[in-house]
PDB file of C-alpha atoms in Angstrom:
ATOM      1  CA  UNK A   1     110.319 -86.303 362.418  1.00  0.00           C
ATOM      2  CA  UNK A   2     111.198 -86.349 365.968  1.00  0.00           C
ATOM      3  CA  UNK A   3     115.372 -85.564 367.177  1.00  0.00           C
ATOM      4  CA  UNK A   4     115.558 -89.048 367.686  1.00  0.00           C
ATOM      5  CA  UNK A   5     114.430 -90.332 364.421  1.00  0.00           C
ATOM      6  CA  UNK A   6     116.077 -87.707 362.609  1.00  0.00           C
ATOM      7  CA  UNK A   7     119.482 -88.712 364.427  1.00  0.00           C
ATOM      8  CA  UNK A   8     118.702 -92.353 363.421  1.00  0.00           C
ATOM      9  CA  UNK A   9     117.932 -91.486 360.034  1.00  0.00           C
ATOM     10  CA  UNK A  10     121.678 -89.379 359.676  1.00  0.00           C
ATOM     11  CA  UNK A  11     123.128 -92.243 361.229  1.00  0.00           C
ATOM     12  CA  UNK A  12     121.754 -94.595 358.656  1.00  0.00           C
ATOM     13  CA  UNK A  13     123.253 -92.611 355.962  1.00  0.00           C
ATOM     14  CA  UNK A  14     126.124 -92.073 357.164  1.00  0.00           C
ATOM     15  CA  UNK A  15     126.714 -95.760 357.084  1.00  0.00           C
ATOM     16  CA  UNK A  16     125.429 -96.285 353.418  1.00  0.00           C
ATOM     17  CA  UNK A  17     127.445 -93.118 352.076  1.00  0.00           C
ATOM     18  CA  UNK A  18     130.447 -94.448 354.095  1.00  0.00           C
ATOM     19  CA  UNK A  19     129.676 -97.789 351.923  1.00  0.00           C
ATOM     20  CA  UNK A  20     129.513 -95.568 348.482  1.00  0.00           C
ATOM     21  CA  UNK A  21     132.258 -93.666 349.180  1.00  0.00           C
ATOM     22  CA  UNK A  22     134.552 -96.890 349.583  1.00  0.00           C
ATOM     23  CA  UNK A  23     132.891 -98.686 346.626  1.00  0.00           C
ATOM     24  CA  UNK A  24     133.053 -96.021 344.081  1.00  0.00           C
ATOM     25  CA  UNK A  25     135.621 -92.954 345.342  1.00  0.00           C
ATOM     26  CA  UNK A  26     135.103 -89.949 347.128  1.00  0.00           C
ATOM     27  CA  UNK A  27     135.460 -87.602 343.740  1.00  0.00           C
ATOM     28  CA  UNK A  28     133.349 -90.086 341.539  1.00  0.00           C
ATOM     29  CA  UNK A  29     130.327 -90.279 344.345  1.00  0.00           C
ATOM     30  CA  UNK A  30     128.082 -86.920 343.620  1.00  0.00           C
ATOM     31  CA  UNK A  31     125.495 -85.622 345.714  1.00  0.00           C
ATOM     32  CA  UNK A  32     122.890 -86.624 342.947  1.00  0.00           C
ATOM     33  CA  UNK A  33     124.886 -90.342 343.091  1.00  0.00           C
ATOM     34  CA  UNK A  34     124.052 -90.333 346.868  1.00  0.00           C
ATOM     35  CA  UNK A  35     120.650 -90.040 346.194  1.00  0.00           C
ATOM     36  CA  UNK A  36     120.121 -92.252 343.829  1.00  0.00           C
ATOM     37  CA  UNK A  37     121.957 -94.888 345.525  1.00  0.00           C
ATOM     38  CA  UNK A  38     120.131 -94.711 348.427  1.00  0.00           C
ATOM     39  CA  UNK A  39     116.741 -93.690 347.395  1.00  0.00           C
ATOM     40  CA  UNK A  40     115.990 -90.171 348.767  1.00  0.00           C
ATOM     41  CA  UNK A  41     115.273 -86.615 347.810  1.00  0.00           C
ATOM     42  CA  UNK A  42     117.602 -83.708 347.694  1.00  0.00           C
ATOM     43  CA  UNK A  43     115.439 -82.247 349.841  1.00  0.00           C
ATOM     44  CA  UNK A  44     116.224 -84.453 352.697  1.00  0.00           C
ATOM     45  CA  UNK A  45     119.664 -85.003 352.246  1.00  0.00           C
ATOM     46  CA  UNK A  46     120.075 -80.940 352.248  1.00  0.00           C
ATOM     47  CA  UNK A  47     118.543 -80.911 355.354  1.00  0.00           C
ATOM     48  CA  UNK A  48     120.449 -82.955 357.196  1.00  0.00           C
ATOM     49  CA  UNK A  49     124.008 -81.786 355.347  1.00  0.00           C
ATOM     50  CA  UNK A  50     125.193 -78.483 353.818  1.00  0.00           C
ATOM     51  CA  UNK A  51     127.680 -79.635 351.220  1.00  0.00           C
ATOM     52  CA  UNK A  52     129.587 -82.453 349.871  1.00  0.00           C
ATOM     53  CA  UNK A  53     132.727 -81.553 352.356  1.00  0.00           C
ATOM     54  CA  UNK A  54     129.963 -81.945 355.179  1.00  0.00           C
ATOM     55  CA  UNK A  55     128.920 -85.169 353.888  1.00  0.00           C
ATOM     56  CA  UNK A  56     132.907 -86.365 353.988  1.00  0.00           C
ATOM     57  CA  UNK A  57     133.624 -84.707 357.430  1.00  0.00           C
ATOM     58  CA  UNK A  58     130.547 -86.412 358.952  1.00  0.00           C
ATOM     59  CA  UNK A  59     131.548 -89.657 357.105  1.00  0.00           C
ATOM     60  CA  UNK A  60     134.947 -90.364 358.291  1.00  0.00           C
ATOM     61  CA  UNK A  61     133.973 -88.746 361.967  1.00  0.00           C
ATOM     62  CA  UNK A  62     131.424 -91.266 361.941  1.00  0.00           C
ATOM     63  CA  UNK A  63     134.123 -93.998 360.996  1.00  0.00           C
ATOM     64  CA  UNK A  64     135.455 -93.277 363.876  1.00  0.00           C
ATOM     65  CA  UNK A  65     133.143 -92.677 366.565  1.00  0.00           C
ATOM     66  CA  UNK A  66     130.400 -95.233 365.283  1.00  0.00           C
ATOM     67  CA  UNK A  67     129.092 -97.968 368.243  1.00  0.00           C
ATOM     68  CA  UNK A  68     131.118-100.661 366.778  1.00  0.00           C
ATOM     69  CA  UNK A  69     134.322 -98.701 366.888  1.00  0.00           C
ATOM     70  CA  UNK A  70     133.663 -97.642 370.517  1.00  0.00           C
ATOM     71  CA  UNK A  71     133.111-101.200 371.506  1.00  0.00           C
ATOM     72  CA  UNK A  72     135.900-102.515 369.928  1.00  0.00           C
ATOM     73  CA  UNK A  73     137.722-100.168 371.678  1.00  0.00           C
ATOM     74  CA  UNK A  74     136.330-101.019 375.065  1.00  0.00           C
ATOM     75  CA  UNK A  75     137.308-104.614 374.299  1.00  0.00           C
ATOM     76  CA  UNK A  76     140.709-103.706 373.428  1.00  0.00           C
ATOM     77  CA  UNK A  77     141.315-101.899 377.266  1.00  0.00           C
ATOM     78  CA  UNK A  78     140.305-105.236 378.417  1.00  0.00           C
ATOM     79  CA  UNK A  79     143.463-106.521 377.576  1.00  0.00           C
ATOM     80  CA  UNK A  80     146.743-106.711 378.658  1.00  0.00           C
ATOM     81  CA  UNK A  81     149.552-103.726 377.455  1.00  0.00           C
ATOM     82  CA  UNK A  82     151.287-106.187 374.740  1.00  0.00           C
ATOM     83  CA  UNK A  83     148.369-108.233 373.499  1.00  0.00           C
ATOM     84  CA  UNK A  84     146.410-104.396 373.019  1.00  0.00           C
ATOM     85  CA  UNK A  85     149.573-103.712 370.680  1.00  0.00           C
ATOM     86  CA  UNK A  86     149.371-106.408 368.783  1.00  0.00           C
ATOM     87  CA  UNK A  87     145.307-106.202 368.353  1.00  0.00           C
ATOM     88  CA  UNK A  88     145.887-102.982 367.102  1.00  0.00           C
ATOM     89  CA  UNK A  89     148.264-103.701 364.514  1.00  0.00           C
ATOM     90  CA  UNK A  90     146.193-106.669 363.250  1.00  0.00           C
ATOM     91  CA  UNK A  91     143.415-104.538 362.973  1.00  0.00           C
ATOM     92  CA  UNK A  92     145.179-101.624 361.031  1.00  0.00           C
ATOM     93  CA  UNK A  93     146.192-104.351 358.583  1.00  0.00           C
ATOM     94  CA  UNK A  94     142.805-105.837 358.706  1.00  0.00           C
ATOM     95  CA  UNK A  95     141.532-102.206 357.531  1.00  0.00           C
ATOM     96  CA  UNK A  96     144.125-101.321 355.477  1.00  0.00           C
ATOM     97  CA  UNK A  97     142.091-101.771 352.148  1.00  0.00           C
ATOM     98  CA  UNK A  98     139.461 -99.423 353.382  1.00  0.00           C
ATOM     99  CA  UNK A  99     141.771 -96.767 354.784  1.00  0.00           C
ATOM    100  CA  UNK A 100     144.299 -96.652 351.748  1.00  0.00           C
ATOM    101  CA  UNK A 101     142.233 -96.730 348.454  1.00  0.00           C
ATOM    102  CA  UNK A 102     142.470 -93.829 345.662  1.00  0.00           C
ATOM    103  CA  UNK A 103     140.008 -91.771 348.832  1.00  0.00           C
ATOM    104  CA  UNK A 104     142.942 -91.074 350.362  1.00  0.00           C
ATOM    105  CA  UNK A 105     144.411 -88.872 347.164  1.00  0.00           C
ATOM    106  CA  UNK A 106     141.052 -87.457 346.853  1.00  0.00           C
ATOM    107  CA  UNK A 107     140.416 -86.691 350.451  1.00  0.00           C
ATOM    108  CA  UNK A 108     143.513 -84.790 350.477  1.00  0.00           C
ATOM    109  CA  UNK A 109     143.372 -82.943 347.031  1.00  0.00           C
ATOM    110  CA  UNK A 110     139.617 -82.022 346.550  1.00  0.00           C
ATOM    111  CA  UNK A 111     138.554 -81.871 350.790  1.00  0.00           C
ATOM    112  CA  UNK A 112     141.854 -80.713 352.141  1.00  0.00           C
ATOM    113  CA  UNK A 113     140.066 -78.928 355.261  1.00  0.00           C
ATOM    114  CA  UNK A 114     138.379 -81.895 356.117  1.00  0.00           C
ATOM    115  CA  UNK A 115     141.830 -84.179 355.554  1.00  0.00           C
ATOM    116  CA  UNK A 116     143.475 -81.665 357.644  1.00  0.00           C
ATOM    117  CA  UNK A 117     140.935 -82.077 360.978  1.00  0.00           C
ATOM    118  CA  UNK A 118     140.731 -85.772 360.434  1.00  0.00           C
ATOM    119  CA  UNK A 119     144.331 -86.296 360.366  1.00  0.00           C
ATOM    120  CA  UNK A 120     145.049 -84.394 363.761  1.00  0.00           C
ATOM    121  CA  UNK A 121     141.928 -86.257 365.236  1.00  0.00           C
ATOM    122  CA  UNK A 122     143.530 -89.281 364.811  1.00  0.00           C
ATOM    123  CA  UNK A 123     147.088 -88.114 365.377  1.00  0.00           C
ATOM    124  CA  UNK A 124     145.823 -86.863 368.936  1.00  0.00           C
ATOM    125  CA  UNK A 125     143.525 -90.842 368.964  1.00  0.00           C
ATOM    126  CA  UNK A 126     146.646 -92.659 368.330  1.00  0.00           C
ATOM    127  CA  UNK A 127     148.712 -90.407 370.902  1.00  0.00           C
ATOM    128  CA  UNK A 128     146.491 -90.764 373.760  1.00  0.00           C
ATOM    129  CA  UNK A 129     145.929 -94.383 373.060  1.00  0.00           C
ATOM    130  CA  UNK A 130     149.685 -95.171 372.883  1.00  0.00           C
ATOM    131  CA  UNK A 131     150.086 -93.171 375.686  1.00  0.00           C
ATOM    132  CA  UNK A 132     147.521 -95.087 378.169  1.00  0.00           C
ATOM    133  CA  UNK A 133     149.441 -98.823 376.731  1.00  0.00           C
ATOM    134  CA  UNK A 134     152.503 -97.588 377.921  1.00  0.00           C
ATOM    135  CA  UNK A 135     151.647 -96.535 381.432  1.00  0.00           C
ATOM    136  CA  UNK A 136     149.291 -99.828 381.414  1.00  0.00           C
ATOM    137  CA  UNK A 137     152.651-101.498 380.543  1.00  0.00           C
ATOM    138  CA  UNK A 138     154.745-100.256 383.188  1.00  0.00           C
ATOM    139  CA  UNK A 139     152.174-100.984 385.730  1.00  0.00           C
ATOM    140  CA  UNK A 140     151.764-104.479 384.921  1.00  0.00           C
ATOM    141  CA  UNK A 141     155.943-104.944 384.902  1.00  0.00           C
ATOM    142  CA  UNK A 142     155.582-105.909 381.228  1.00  0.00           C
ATOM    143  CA  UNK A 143     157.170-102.443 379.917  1.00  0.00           C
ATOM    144  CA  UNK A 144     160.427-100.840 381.355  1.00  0.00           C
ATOM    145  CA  UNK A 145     160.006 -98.124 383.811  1.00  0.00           C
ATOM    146  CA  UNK A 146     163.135 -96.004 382.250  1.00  0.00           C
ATOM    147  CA  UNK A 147     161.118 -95.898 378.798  1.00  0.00           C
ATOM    148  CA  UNK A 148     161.469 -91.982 377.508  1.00  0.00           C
ATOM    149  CA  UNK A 149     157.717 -92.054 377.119  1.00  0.00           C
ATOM    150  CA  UNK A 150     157.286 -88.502 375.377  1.00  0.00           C
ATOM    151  CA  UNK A 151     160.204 -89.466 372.632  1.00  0.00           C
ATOM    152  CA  UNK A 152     158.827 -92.560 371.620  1.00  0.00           C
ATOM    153  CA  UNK A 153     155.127 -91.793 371.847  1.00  0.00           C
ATOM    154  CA  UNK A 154     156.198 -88.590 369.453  1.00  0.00           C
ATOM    155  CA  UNK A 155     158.300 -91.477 367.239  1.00  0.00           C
ATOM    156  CA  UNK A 156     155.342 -94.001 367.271  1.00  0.00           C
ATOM    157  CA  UNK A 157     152.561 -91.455 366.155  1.00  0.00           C
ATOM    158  CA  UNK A 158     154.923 -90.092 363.226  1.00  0.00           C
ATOM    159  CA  UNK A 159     155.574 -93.783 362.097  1.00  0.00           C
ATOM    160  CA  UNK A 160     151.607 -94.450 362.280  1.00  0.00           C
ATOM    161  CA  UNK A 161     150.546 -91.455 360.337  1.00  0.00           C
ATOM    162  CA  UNK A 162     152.574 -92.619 356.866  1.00  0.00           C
ATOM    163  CA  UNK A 163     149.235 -94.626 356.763  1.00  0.00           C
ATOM    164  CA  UNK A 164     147.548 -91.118 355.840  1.00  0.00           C
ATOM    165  CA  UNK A 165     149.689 -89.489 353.956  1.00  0.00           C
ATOM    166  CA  UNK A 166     149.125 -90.666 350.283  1.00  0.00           C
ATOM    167  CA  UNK A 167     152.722 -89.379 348.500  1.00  0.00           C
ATOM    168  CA  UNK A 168     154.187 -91.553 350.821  1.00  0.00           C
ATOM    169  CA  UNK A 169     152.561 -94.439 350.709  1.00  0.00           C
ATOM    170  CA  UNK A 170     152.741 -94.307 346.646  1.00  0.00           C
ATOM    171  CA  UNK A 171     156.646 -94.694 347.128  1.00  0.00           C
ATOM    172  CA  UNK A 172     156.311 -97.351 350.100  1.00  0.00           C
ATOM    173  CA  UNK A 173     158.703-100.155 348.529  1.00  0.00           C
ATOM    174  CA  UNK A 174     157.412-103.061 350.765  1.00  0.00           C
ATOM    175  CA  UNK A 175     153.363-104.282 351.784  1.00  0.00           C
ATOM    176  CA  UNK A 176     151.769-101.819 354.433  1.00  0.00           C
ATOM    177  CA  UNK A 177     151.438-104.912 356.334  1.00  0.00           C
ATOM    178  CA  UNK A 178     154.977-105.882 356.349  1.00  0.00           C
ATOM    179  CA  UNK A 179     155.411-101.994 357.467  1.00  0.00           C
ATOM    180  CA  UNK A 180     153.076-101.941 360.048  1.00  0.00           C
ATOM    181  CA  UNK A 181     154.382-104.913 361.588  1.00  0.00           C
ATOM    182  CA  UNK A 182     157.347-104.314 361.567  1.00  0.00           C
ATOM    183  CA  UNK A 183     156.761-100.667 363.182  1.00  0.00           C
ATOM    184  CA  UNK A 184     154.601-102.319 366.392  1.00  0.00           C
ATOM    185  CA  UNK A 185     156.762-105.450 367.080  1.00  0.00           C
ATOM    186  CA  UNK A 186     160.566-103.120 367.187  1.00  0.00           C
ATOM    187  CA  UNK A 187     158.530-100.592 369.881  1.00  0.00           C
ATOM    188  CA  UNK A 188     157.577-103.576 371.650  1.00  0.00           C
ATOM    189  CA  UNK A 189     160.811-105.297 371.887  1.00  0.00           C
ATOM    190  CA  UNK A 190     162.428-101.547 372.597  1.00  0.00           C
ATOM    191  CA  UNK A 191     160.243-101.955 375.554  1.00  0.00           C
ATOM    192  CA  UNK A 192     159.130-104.860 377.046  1.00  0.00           C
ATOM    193  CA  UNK A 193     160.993-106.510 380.325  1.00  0.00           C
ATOM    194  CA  UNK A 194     161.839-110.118 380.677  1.00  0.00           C
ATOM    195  CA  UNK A 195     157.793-111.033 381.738  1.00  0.00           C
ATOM    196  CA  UNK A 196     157.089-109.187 378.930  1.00  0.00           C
ATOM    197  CA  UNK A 197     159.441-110.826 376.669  1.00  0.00           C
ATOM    198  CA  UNK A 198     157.902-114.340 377.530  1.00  0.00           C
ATOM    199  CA  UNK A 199     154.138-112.524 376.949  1.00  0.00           C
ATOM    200  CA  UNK A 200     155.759-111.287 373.662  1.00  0.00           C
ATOM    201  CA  UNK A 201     156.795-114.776 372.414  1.00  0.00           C
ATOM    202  CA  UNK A 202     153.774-116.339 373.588  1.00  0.00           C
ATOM    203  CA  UNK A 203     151.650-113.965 371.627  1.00  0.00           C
ATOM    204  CA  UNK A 204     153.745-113.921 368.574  1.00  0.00           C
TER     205      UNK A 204
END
């Protein structure tokens, strides 16, 4: 099997585990289960991952950094500061069944390493990416320039990460939806100058 095919071939499963994993749990999905489900030896699926915490690390990098995600991100920069906000939170609530299911408890409790890296890689995703709206914002005159851009980037990424912690979200009194919203469309109005305002009510 050539690099190529062999990176096609990971690729593959990683989509099709990914699929398992949010069908059936992260605990109740064995190595054996994996195999089964998709048809191939132990042999091969040794080869290509050490453990079952290699299998989960790869999975929800992958989740991440897949072709689709990429180019929905690239179609997101496209857009304008406030209407990039707003994508965002529709998407998050969009996902919300796949990123909040009983594999949250279990990625935490039984892969804690691999809960741990994921966590600050998309703690540092959601910082950089708030970051670059912001300074988009200002420079299109939709954002205020006075905005304290360290405090509330710091504020925003705290707010977003509830969505991974799983004791909080068990005592959440109100739909992650309702949350979310409400979390995107207060830093918005906290920011947005009188053209944004009128972008804000068009779009809302």
């Amino acid at each position: 099997m050539t690099a190529n095919e062999n990176k096609h071939l990971k690729e593959e499963l990683l989509e099709n585990i990914s699929d398992l994993f949010l069908k059936y749990g992260l605990r109740s999905t064995s190595m054996e289960d994996i195999c089964t489900h998709l048809k191939i030896s132990k042999k091969t699926l040794y080869q290509l991952f050490s453990n079952k915490d290699d299998i989960v690390e790869q999975v929800m990098l992958y989740r991440r950094n897949n072709h689709h995600t990429q180019q929905k991100l690239k179609e997101l920069r496209q857009l304008n500061s406030i209407h990039m906000m707003l994508n965002i939170r529709d998407h998050i609530i969009e996902n919300v069944n796949s990123r909040l299911p009983a594999n949250l408890f279990d990625l935490k409790k039984y892969h804690p390493e691999v809960y741990k890296k994921t966590n600050k890689i998309d703690q540092d995703a959601i910082q950089e990416l708030f970051n670059e709206i912001i300074d988009k914002g200002i420079k299109e005159g939709n954002f205020r320039t006075d905005i304290n851009q360290e405090v509330q980037v710091y504020l925003f990424v705290k707010q977003m990460l509830i969505l991974s912690e799983p004791e909080l979200i068990s005592e959440i009194k109100y739909p992650i939806a309702t949350i979310v919203s409400t979390i995107v469309e207060n830093t918005l109005r906290s920011f947005v100058t009188p053209q944004g305002q009128n972008i804000l009510k068009e779009l809302t």
